[in-house]
Short mmCIF file of C-alpha atoms and ligand atoms in Angstrom, two decimals:
data_model
loop_
_atom_site.label_atom_id
_atom_site.label_comp_id
_atom_site.label_asym_id
_atom_site.label_seq_id
_atom_site.Cartn_x
_atom_site.Cartn_y
_atom_site.Cartn_z
CA UNK A 13 19.95 1.12 3.54
CA UNK A 14 17.55 3.78 2.21
CA UNK A 15 17.20 6.83 4.42
CA UNK A 16 14.76 9.57 3.44
CA UNK A 17 14.70 12.61 5.74
CA UNK A 18 12.31 15.55 5.66
CA UNK A 19 11.70 15.12 1.96
CA UNK A 20 9.61 18.06 0.77
CA UNK A 21 8.37 18.89 -2.72
CA UNK A 22 5.55 21.40 -3.00
CA UNK A 23 3.81 22.48 -6.17
CA UNK A 24 2.32 25.95 -6.37
CA UNK A 25 2.21 28.37 -3.45
CA UNK A 26 3.98 26.89 -0.44
CA UNK A 27 1.43 26.50 2.29
CA UNK A 28 0.33 23.75 4.62
CA UNK A 29 -2.31 22.74 2.08
CA UNK A 30 -0.49 23.03 -1.22
CA UNK A 31 -0.19 19.95 -3.40
CA UNK A 32 2.92 17.83 -3.25
CA UNK A 33 4.90 16.28 -0.49
CA UNK A 34 5.16 17.64 3.02
CA UNK A 35 8.18 16.63 5.07
CA UNK A 36 8.34 12.85 4.73
CA UNK A 37 10.85 10.64 6.52
CA UNK A 38 11.42 6.92 6.60
CA UNK A 39 14.30 4.48 6.71
CA UNK A 40 14.41 1.00 5.21
CA UNK A 41 16.59 -1.95 6.09
CA UNK A 42 18.33 -3.85 3.33
CA UNK A 43 15.93 -6.10 1.41
CA UNK A 44 12.72 -4.45 2.65
CA UNK A 45 9.63 -4.47 0.44
CA UNK A 46 8.23 -1.04 1.26
CA UNK A 47 4.93 0.27 -0.07
CA UNK A 48 3.68 3.83 -0.40
CA UNK A 49 -0.09 3.48 -0.19
CA UNK A 50 -2.73 6.14 -0.59
CA UNK A 51 -5.41 7.63 -2.82
CA UNK A 52 -4.66 9.28 -6.13
CA UNK A 53 -2.82 12.59 -5.69
CA UNK A 54 -1.41 11.84 -2.23
CA UNK A 55 2.22 12.17 -3.39
CA UNK A 56 3.31 8.59 -4.11
CA UNK A 57 4.74 9.21 -7.58
CA UNK A 58 6.36 12.46 -6.44
CA UNK A 59 8.20 10.53 -3.70
CA UNK A 60 9.45 7.91 -6.18
CA UNK A 61 10.52 10.56 -8.69
CA UNK A 62 12.50 12.36 -5.99
CA UNK A 63 14.29 9.15 -5.00
CA UNK A 64 15.00 8.26 -8.64
CA UNK A 65 16.35 11.73 -9.41
CA UNK A 66 13.59 12.64 -11.88
CA UNK A 67 12.31 15.37 -9.60
CA UNK A 68 14.30 17.78 -7.45
CA UNK A 69 13.02 18.00 -3.86
CA UNK A 70 12.66 21.47 -2.29
CA UNK A 71 14.22 20.24 0.93
CA UNK A 72 15.46 17.13 2.69
CA UNK A 73 17.96 14.41 2.04
CA UNK A 74 18.06 10.94 0.48
CA UNK A 75 20.78 8.43 1.30
CA UNK A 76 21.25 4.99 -0.25
CA UNK A 77 23.74 2.88 1.70
CA UNK A 78 26.82 5.05 2.19
CA UNK A 79 25.97 7.36 -0.71
CA UNK A 80 24.18 10.66 -0.30
CA UNK A 81 21.96 10.94 -3.40
CA UNK A 82 20.45 14.26 -2.49
CA UNK A 83 20.92 16.81 0.26
CA UNK A 84 19.66 20.34 -0.18
CA UNK A 85 21.70 21.60 2.80
CA UNK A 86 25.00 20.37 1.26
CA UNK A 87 23.96 21.03 -2.34
CA UNK A 88 24.43 17.37 -3.27
CA UNK A 89 22.45 15.97 -6.20
CA UNK A 90 23.59 12.76 -7.87
CA UNK A 91 22.30 12.52 -11.49
CA UNK A 92 19.72 9.81 -12.07
CA UNK A 93 21.89 7.55 -14.25
CA UNK A 94 24.48 7.36 -11.45
CA UNK A 95 22.08 6.44 -8.66
CA UNK A 96 22.11 2.67 -9.22
CA UNK A 97 18.33 2.50 -9.15
CA UNK A 98 15.99 0.40 -11.32
CA UNK A 99 12.52 1.70 -12.04
CA UNK A 100 9.28 0.39 -13.54
CA UNK A 101 6.38 2.67 -14.38
CA UNK A 102 2.68 2.07 -14.74
CA UNK A 103 2.99 2.53 -18.50
CA UNK A 104 5.61 -0.05 -19.39
CA UNK A 105 7.68 2.48 -21.33
CA UNK A 106 9.41 -0.14 -23.45
CA UNK A 107 10.45 0.78 -26.96
CA UNK A 108 8.33 -0.93 -29.64
CA UNK A 109 10.97 -0.55 -32.38
CA UNK A 110 13.65 -2.42 -30.39
CA UNK A 111 13.81 -6.15 -29.78
CA UNK A 112 13.17 -7.47 -26.28
CA UNK A 113 16.92 -8.08 -25.98
CA UNK A 114 17.81 -4.52 -26.90
CA UNK A 115 15.19 -3.10 -24.56
CA UNK A 116 16.61 -5.02 -21.63
CA UNK A 117 20.23 -4.31 -22.67
CA UNK A 118 19.61 -0.57 -22.96
CA UNK A 119 20.58 0.43 -19.37
CA UNK A 120 23.84 -1.57 -19.72
CA UNK A 121 24.77 0.30 -22.89
CA UNK A 122 24.16 3.77 -21.44
CA UNK A 123 26.03 3.02 -18.21
CA UNK A 124 28.62 5.64 -17.36
CA UNK A 125 32.23 4.52 -17.02
CA UNK A 126 33.44 1.11 -18.15
CA UNK A 127 30.83 -0.51 -20.32
CA UNK A 128 30.28 -4.26 -20.16
CA UNK A 129 31.51 -6.27 -23.20
CA UNK A 130 29.06 -7.76 -25.72
CA UNK A 131 29.34 -11.20 -24.12
CA UNK A 132 28.83 -9.75 -20.63
CA UNK A 133 25.74 -7.91 -21.87
CA UNK A 134 24.44 -11.13 -23.40
CA UNK A 135 24.87 -13.00 -20.12
CA UNK A 136 23.29 -10.23 -18.00
CA UNK A 137 20.28 -9.88 -20.33
CA UNK A 138 19.77 -13.66 -20.46
CA UNK A 139 19.88 -13.80 -16.66
CA UNK A 140 17.37 -10.94 -16.29
CA UNK A 141 15.00 -12.50 -18.85
CA UNK A 142 15.24 -15.87 -17.11
CA UNK A 143 14.35 -14.28 -13.78
CA UNK A 144 11.13 -12.84 -15.18
CA UNK A 145 10.34 -16.11 -16.96
CA UNK A 146 11.03 -14.81 -20.49
CA UNK A 147 14.01 -17.00 -21.43
CA UNK A 148 14.39 -17.10 -25.21
CA UNK A 149 12.23 -14.02 -25.82
CA UNK A 150 15.25 -11.83 -26.66
CA UNK A 151 14.86 -11.71 -30.47
CA UNK A 152 11.13 -10.97 -30.41
CA UNK A 153 9.50 -7.61 -30.90
CA UNK A 154 7.66 -6.22 -27.88
CA UNK A 155 4.65 -5.62 -30.13
CA UNK A 156 4.17 -9.41 -30.31
CA UNK A 157 3.92 -9.67 -26.54
CA UNK A 158 0.92 -9.53 -24.22
CA UNK A 159 0.55 -6.72 -21.68
CA UNK A 160 1.79 -8.98 -18.91
CA UNK A 161 4.84 -10.04 -20.93
CA UNK A 162 5.63 -6.41 -21.78
CA UNK A 163 5.52 -5.61 -18.09
CA UNK A 164 8.00 -8.44 -17.47
CA UNK A 165 10.32 -6.93 -20.08
CA UNK A 166 10.14 -3.62 -18.18
CA UNK A 167 10.94 -5.50 -15.00
CA UNK A 168 13.90 -7.31 -16.61
CA UNK A 169 15.22 -3.97 -17.83
CA UNK A 170 14.91 -2.55 -14.30
CA UNK A 171 16.93 -5.37 -12.70
CA UNK A 172 19.51 -6.02 -15.44
CA UNK A 173 22.10 -3.69 -13.90
CA UNK A 174 21.59 -5.33 -10.51
CA UNK A 175 20.46 -2.06 -8.93
CA UNK A 176 20.68 -1.42 -5.21
CA UNK A 177 17.12 -0.18 -5.15
CA UNK A 178 14.03 -1.00 -7.18
CA UNK A 179 11.25 1.56 -7.59
CA UNK A 180 7.89 0.32 -8.87
CA UNK A 181 5.09 2.80 -9.64
CA UNK A 182 1.73 1.01 -9.86
CA UNK A 183 3.29 -1.59 -12.19
CA UNK A 184 0.25 -3.87 -12.18
CA UNK A 185 -2.56 -1.38 -12.63
CA UNK A 186 -2.76 -1.76 -16.43
CA UNK A 187 -3.12 -5.55 -16.27
CA UNK A 188 -6.43 -7.41 -16.11
CA UNK A 189 -7.49 -8.89 -12.78
CA UNK A 190 -6.23 -12.44 -13.32
CA UNK A 191 -2.84 -11.36 -14.65
CA UNK A 192 -2.52 -8.85 -11.84
CA UNK A 193 -2.83 -11.63 -9.24
CA UNK A 194 -0.29 -13.75 -11.10
CA UNK A 195 2.21 -10.91 -11.44
CA UNK A 196 1.72 -9.94 -7.80
CA UNK A 197 2.94 -13.37 -6.69
CA UNK A 198 5.81 -13.23 -9.17
CA UNK A 199 6.94 -9.80 -8.11
CA UNK A 200 7.10 -11.00 -4.55
CA UNK A 201 9.09 -14.09 -5.54
CA UNK A 202 11.52 -12.04 -7.65
CA UNK A 203 12.04 -9.45 -4.92
CA UNK A 204 12.78 -12.19 -2.37
CA UNK A 205 15.07 -14.02 -4.77
CA UNK A 206 17.10 -10.89 -5.54
CA UNK A 207 16.87 -9.62 -1.95
CA UNK A 208 16.56 -6.16 -3.42
CA UNK A 209 15.23 -3.21 -1.40
CA UNK A 210 12.02 -2.13 -3.12
CA UNK A 211 9.79 0.92 -2.93
CA UNK A 212 6.41 0.03 -4.38
CA UNK A 213 3.60 2.45 -5.12
CA UNK A 214 -0.06 1.48 -5.18
CA UNK A 215 -3.52 2.75 -4.30
CA UNK A 216 -4.72 -0.86 -3.85
CA UNK A 217 -4.75 -1.83 -0.18
CA UNK A 218 -4.94 -5.59 -0.78
CA UNK A 219 -1.84 -5.40 -3.00
CA UNK A 220 -0.02 -3.50 -0.26
CA UNK A 221 -1.05 -5.97 2.45
CA UNK A 222 0.04 -8.99 0.45
CA UNK A 223 3.37 -7.72 -0.84
CA UNK A 224 4.86 -5.50 1.83
CA UNK A 225 7.12 -5.80 4.84
CA UNK A 226 6.40 -2.17 5.68
CA UNK A 227 3.66 0.23 4.52
CA UNK A 228 3.42 4.01 4.61
CA UNK A 229 -0.10 5.37 4.27
CA UNK A 230 -0.09 8.84 2.71
CA UNK A 231 -2.87 11.41 2.56
CA UNK A 232 -2.42 14.78 0.80
CA UNK A 233 1.36 14.49 0.91
CA UNK A 234 1.44 13.67 4.61
CA UNK A 235 2.33 10.44 6.34
CA UNK A 236 -0.64 9.08 8.26
CA UNK A 237 0.87 5.81 9.43
CA UNK A 238 4.01 3.74 9.01
CA UNK A 239 3.74 0.10 10.01
CA UNK A 240 3.63 -3.56 9.10
CA UNK A 241 0.63 -4.78 7.08
CA UNK A 242 -0.85 -6.25 10.27
CA UNK A 243 -0.43 -3.01 12.20
CA UNK A 244 -1.99 -0.94 9.43
CA UNK A 245 -4.90 -3.34 9.06
CA UNK A 246 -5.67 -4.22 12.68
CA UNK A 247 -4.39 -1.05 14.35
CA UNK A 248 -5.10 1.87 12.04
CA UNK A 249 -3.67 5.08 13.51
CA UNK A 250 -6.70 7.19 12.68
CA UNK A 251 -10.04 7.23 10.91
CA UNK A 252 -8.46 8.06 7.53
CA UNK A 253 -6.33 4.91 7.59
CA UNK A 254 -9.24 2.76 8.84
CA UNK A 255 -11.44 4.12 6.10
CA UNK A 256 -8.79 3.67 3.40
CA UNK A 257 -8.09 0.09 4.52
CA UNK A 258 -11.74 -0.65 3.83
CA UNK A 259 -13.32 -0.63 7.27
CA UNK A 260 -16.99 -0.13 6.38
CA UNK A 261 -18.17 0.58 9.93
CA UNK A 262 -17.06 3.98 11.16
CA UNK A 263 -19.26 5.42 13.88
CA UNK A 264 -18.98 9.01 15.08
CA UNK A 265 -18.89 9.48 18.84
CA UNK A 266 -17.41 11.26 21.84
CA UNK A 267 -15.06 9.95 24.51
CA UNK A 268 -16.47 9.92 28.05
CA UNK A 269 -13.13 10.04 29.92
CA UNK A 270 -9.40 10.50 29.32
CA UNK A 271 -7.94 7.28 27.95
CA UNK A 272 -4.24 6.60 27.43
CA UNK A 273 -2.85 4.88 24.32
CA UNK A 274 -3.46 1.14 24.54
CA UNK A 275 -6.18 1.52 27.18
CA UNK A 276 -9.89 0.80 27.18
CA UNK A 277 -12.60 3.40 27.65
CA UNK A 278 -16.16 4.36 26.92
CA UNK A 279 -17.43 6.15 23.84
CA UNK A 280 -20.88 7.62 23.49
CA UNK A 281 -22.19 7.30 19.93
CA UNK A 282 -24.22 10.04 18.27
CA UNK A 283 -27.36 7.93 18.73
CA UNK A 284 -26.87 7.72 22.50
CA UNK A 285 -25.49 4.15 22.75
CA UNK A 286 -22.34 3.65 24.78
CA UNK A 287 -19.57 1.26 23.71
CA UNK A 288 -16.46 0.02 25.48
CA UNK A 289 -13.57 0.52 23.05
CA UNK A 290 -9.85 0.07 22.69
CA UNK A 291 -7.86 3.31 22.23
CA UNK A 292 -4.76 2.94 19.99
CA UNK A 293 -3.83 6.59 20.75
CA UNK A 294 -4.40 8.80 23.79
CA UNK A 295 -7.63 10.81 23.68
CA UNK A 296 -8.93 13.35 26.21
CA UNK A 297 -12.45 13.28 27.66
CA UNK A 298 -14.99 14.86 25.32
CA UNK A 299 -12.87 14.36 22.16
CA UNK A 300 -14.56 13.55 18.89
CA UNK A 301 -13.71 10.05 17.88
CA UNK A 302 -14.56 7.54 15.18
CA UNK A 303 -15.19 3.97 16.27
CA UNK A 304 -14.04 1.42 13.72
CA UNK A 305 -15.59 -2.00 13.86
CA UNK A 306 -14.74 -4.78 11.42
CA UNK A 307 -17.71 -6.77 10.06
CA UNK A 308 -15.86 -10.02 10.88
CA UNK A 309 -15.73 -9.09 14.57
CA UNK A 310 -19.50 -8.73 14.94
CA UNK A 311 -21.75 -11.64 15.92
CA UNK A 312 -25.32 -11.39 14.69
CA UNK A 313 -27.94 -13.36 16.63
CA UNK A 314 -31.62 -13.12 17.46
CA UNK A 315 -32.17 -10.81 20.46
CA UNK A 316 -32.95 -13.78 22.73
CA UNK A 317 -29.71 -15.66 22.19
CA UNK A 318 -26.68 -13.40 22.34
CA UNK A 319 -23.54 -14.84 23.93
CA UNK A 320 -23.19 -14.38 27.69
CA UNK A 321 -22.24 -10.79 28.29
CA UNK A 322 -19.42 -9.68 30.53
CA UNK A 323 -17.99 -6.19 30.81
CA UNK A 324 -15.77 -6.70 27.75
CA UNK A 325 -18.61 -7.46 25.38
CA UNK A 326 -20.62 -4.76 23.64
CA UNK A 327 -24.18 -5.29 22.61
CA UNK A 328 -26.28 -3.26 20.18
CA UNK A 329 -29.85 -4.08 19.21
CA UNK A 330 -31.13 -3.39 15.75
CA UNK A 331 -33.05 -4.53 12.71
CA UNK A 332 -31.63 -6.38 9.75
CA UNK A 333 -32.11 -4.25 6.63
CA UNK A 334 -30.57 -6.40 3.92
CA UNK A 335 -28.72 -9.63 3.36
CA UNK A 336 -26.29 -10.46 0.52
CA UNK A 337 -25.52 -14.14 0.06
CA UNK A 338 -21.76 -14.73 -0.43
CA UNK A 339 -21.49 -18.48 0.18
CA UNK A 340 -21.05 -19.84 3.70
CA UNK A 341 -21.33 -16.30 4.98
CA UNK A 342 -23.66 -13.48 4.06
CA UNK A 343 -22.96 -9.79 4.42
CA UNK A 344 -25.78 -8.01 6.19
CA UNK A 345 -26.68 -4.44 6.95
CA UNK A 346 -28.19 -3.73 10.36
CA UNK A 347 -29.91 -0.51 11.39
CA UNK A 348 -29.07 0.37 15.00
CA UNK A 349 -30.97 3.67 15.04
CA UNK A 350 -29.15 6.53 13.38
CA UNK A 351 -26.35 4.24 12.13
CA UNK A 352 -26.23 1.19 9.94
CA UNK A 353 -23.53 -1.42 10.42
CA UNK A 354 -22.18 -4.12 8.12
CA UNK A 355 -21.71 -7.53 9.68
CA UNK A 356 -21.07 -11.09 8.59
CA UNK A 357 -23.65 -13.75 9.30
CA UNK A 358 -23.74 -17.52 8.77
CA UNK A 359 -25.92 -18.04 5.68
CA UNK A 360 -27.70 -20.90 7.42
CA UNK A 361 -28.50 -19.00 10.63
CA UNK A 362 -32.09 -18.58 9.45
CA UNK A 363 -32.20 -14.86 10.11
CA UNK A 364 -33.89 -12.92 7.32
CA UNK A 365 -34.52 -9.32 6.32
CA UNK A 366 -36.51 -7.25 8.80
CA UNK A 367 -35.68 -9.54 11.73
CA UNK A 368 -34.84 -7.98 15.06
CA UNK A 369 -31.21 -8.84 15.87
CA UNK A 370 -28.56 -8.36 18.53
CA UNK A 371 -25.03 -7.42 17.53
CA UNK A 372 -22.29 -8.43 19.95
CA UNK A 373 -18.56 -7.79 19.72
CA UNK A 374 -15.60 -7.70 22.09
CA UNK A 375 -14.40 -4.30 23.29
CA UNK A 376 -10.94 -5.11 21.90
CA UNK A 377 -12.43 -5.08 18.37
CA UNK A 378 -14.00 -1.63 18.71
CA UNK A 379 -11.24 0.91 17.98
CA UNK A 380 -11.73 4.49 19.15
CA UNK A 381 -9.72 6.49 16.57
CA UNK A 382 -8.70 10.11 16.28
CA UNK A 383 -9.96 12.00 13.22
N1 LIG B 428 4.70 18.76 -11.95
C1 LIG B 428 3.67 19.06 -11.15
N2 LIG B 428 3.16 20.32 -11.12
C2 LIG B 428 2.11 20.64 -10.31
N3 LIG B 428 1.52 19.77 -9.47
C3 LIG B 428 1.98 18.51 -9.46
C4 LIG B 428 3.07 18.09 -10.29
N4 LIG B 428 3.32 16.78 -10.07
C5 LIG B 428 2.42 16.40 -9.13
N5 LIG B 428 1.61 17.42 -8.76
C6 LIG B 428 0.55 17.40 -7.74
O1 LIG B 428 1.10 16.84 -6.56
C7 LIG B 428 0.18 15.97 -5.93
C8 LIG B 428 0.79 14.59 -5.79
O2 LIG B 428 0.92 13.99 -7.08
P1 LIG B 428 1.46 12.52 -7.29
O3 LIG B 428 2.72 12.35 -6.54
O4 LIG B 428 1.48 12.26 -8.75
O5 LIG B 428 0.31 11.66 -6.59
P2 LIG B 428 0.02 10.08 -6.65
O6 LIG B 428 1.13 9.40 -7.40
O7 LIG B 428 -0.09 9.67 -5.22
O8 LIG B 428 -1.30 9.92 -7.35
C9 LIG B 428 -1.08 16.00 -6.78
O9 LIG B 428 -1.96 16.93 -6.21
C10 LIG B 428 -0.58 16.47 -8.12
O10 LIG B 428 -1.58 17.14 -8.82
MG1 LIG B 429 1.04 8.25 -9.13
#
């Protein structure tokens, strides 16, 4: 459906480190909710602008269905108003001097070729407003609407022409937390209902996990990982992705033997401890690695009562530094000599600050990642 190949857009001197977008490729099946995820400046907006036709790529090609939208090799560049794409920006970009109806009708009136009749426009606008739960809001002025309602108007305007592709650039980031959650669920519902292929941009990993079928994690214009939310979360490709997805426990170490992708092997931590880890990617003996360990995977007990250990269970001894009550569970920080680790602990376990503790976790939960 959407095929992006070797898309490149560099700003300033062209070098491996210049800002912009280094060759980026991905392909999306019809109806996919795809998210570009990454920190500010990683090239998310640039990618969307290239697809929309607001920015001319230096190289590469973009195909939507059977239509080539851009191809530098063939000199093809379809103008933005002929691409059949709907777009919503972070700033809602709706016109305050026009009624809600006229805002939503705008793309229909500037369509090239045969324009829809007044009654067709009326029906299309009504349908779009109904889909975003704003039936009857047509005559109002946008200035009378809340931020969330204005964002819905922007969304109605993006879908009114029944585009083949929807591009959403951080559309929820200007809303307050409660509204953001509400709109998140609604966006998902709307996208499913319309079955429309969507490219969504966000720097918020929880938003990406909840909404997406497929996620691309970008860093400095480069693709770090492309995968399902589960793959990105449970199987980060490298330490950047693990870190960005919020893994708080990243331990520097060195591999003790060659380990093939998917295999298990030993890692020596900087403080001398050895862990048995899972290796998502192949690493040679002596490579620097970062071990990622989710707090949820760690069991905290007193040193006398750890679970029975077999070869697949790692054990680290340490001292509990702090404890933050969060309800049934508490988040604790444990010093293991040279490193501190976050772990979850049952609030009623009766283990307090300064206690000596044992941390145990299965080898499958300790990921040895490349840098
Ligand atoms: N028109 C431009 N001129 C120069 N640099 C730009 C321009 N647009 C974007 N950049 C740079 O390209 C990089 C990617 O920007 P952008 O795609 O907006 O990132 P994101 O949306 O992920 O925050 C940033 O370093 C940004 O400063
Ligand atoms: Mg941006």
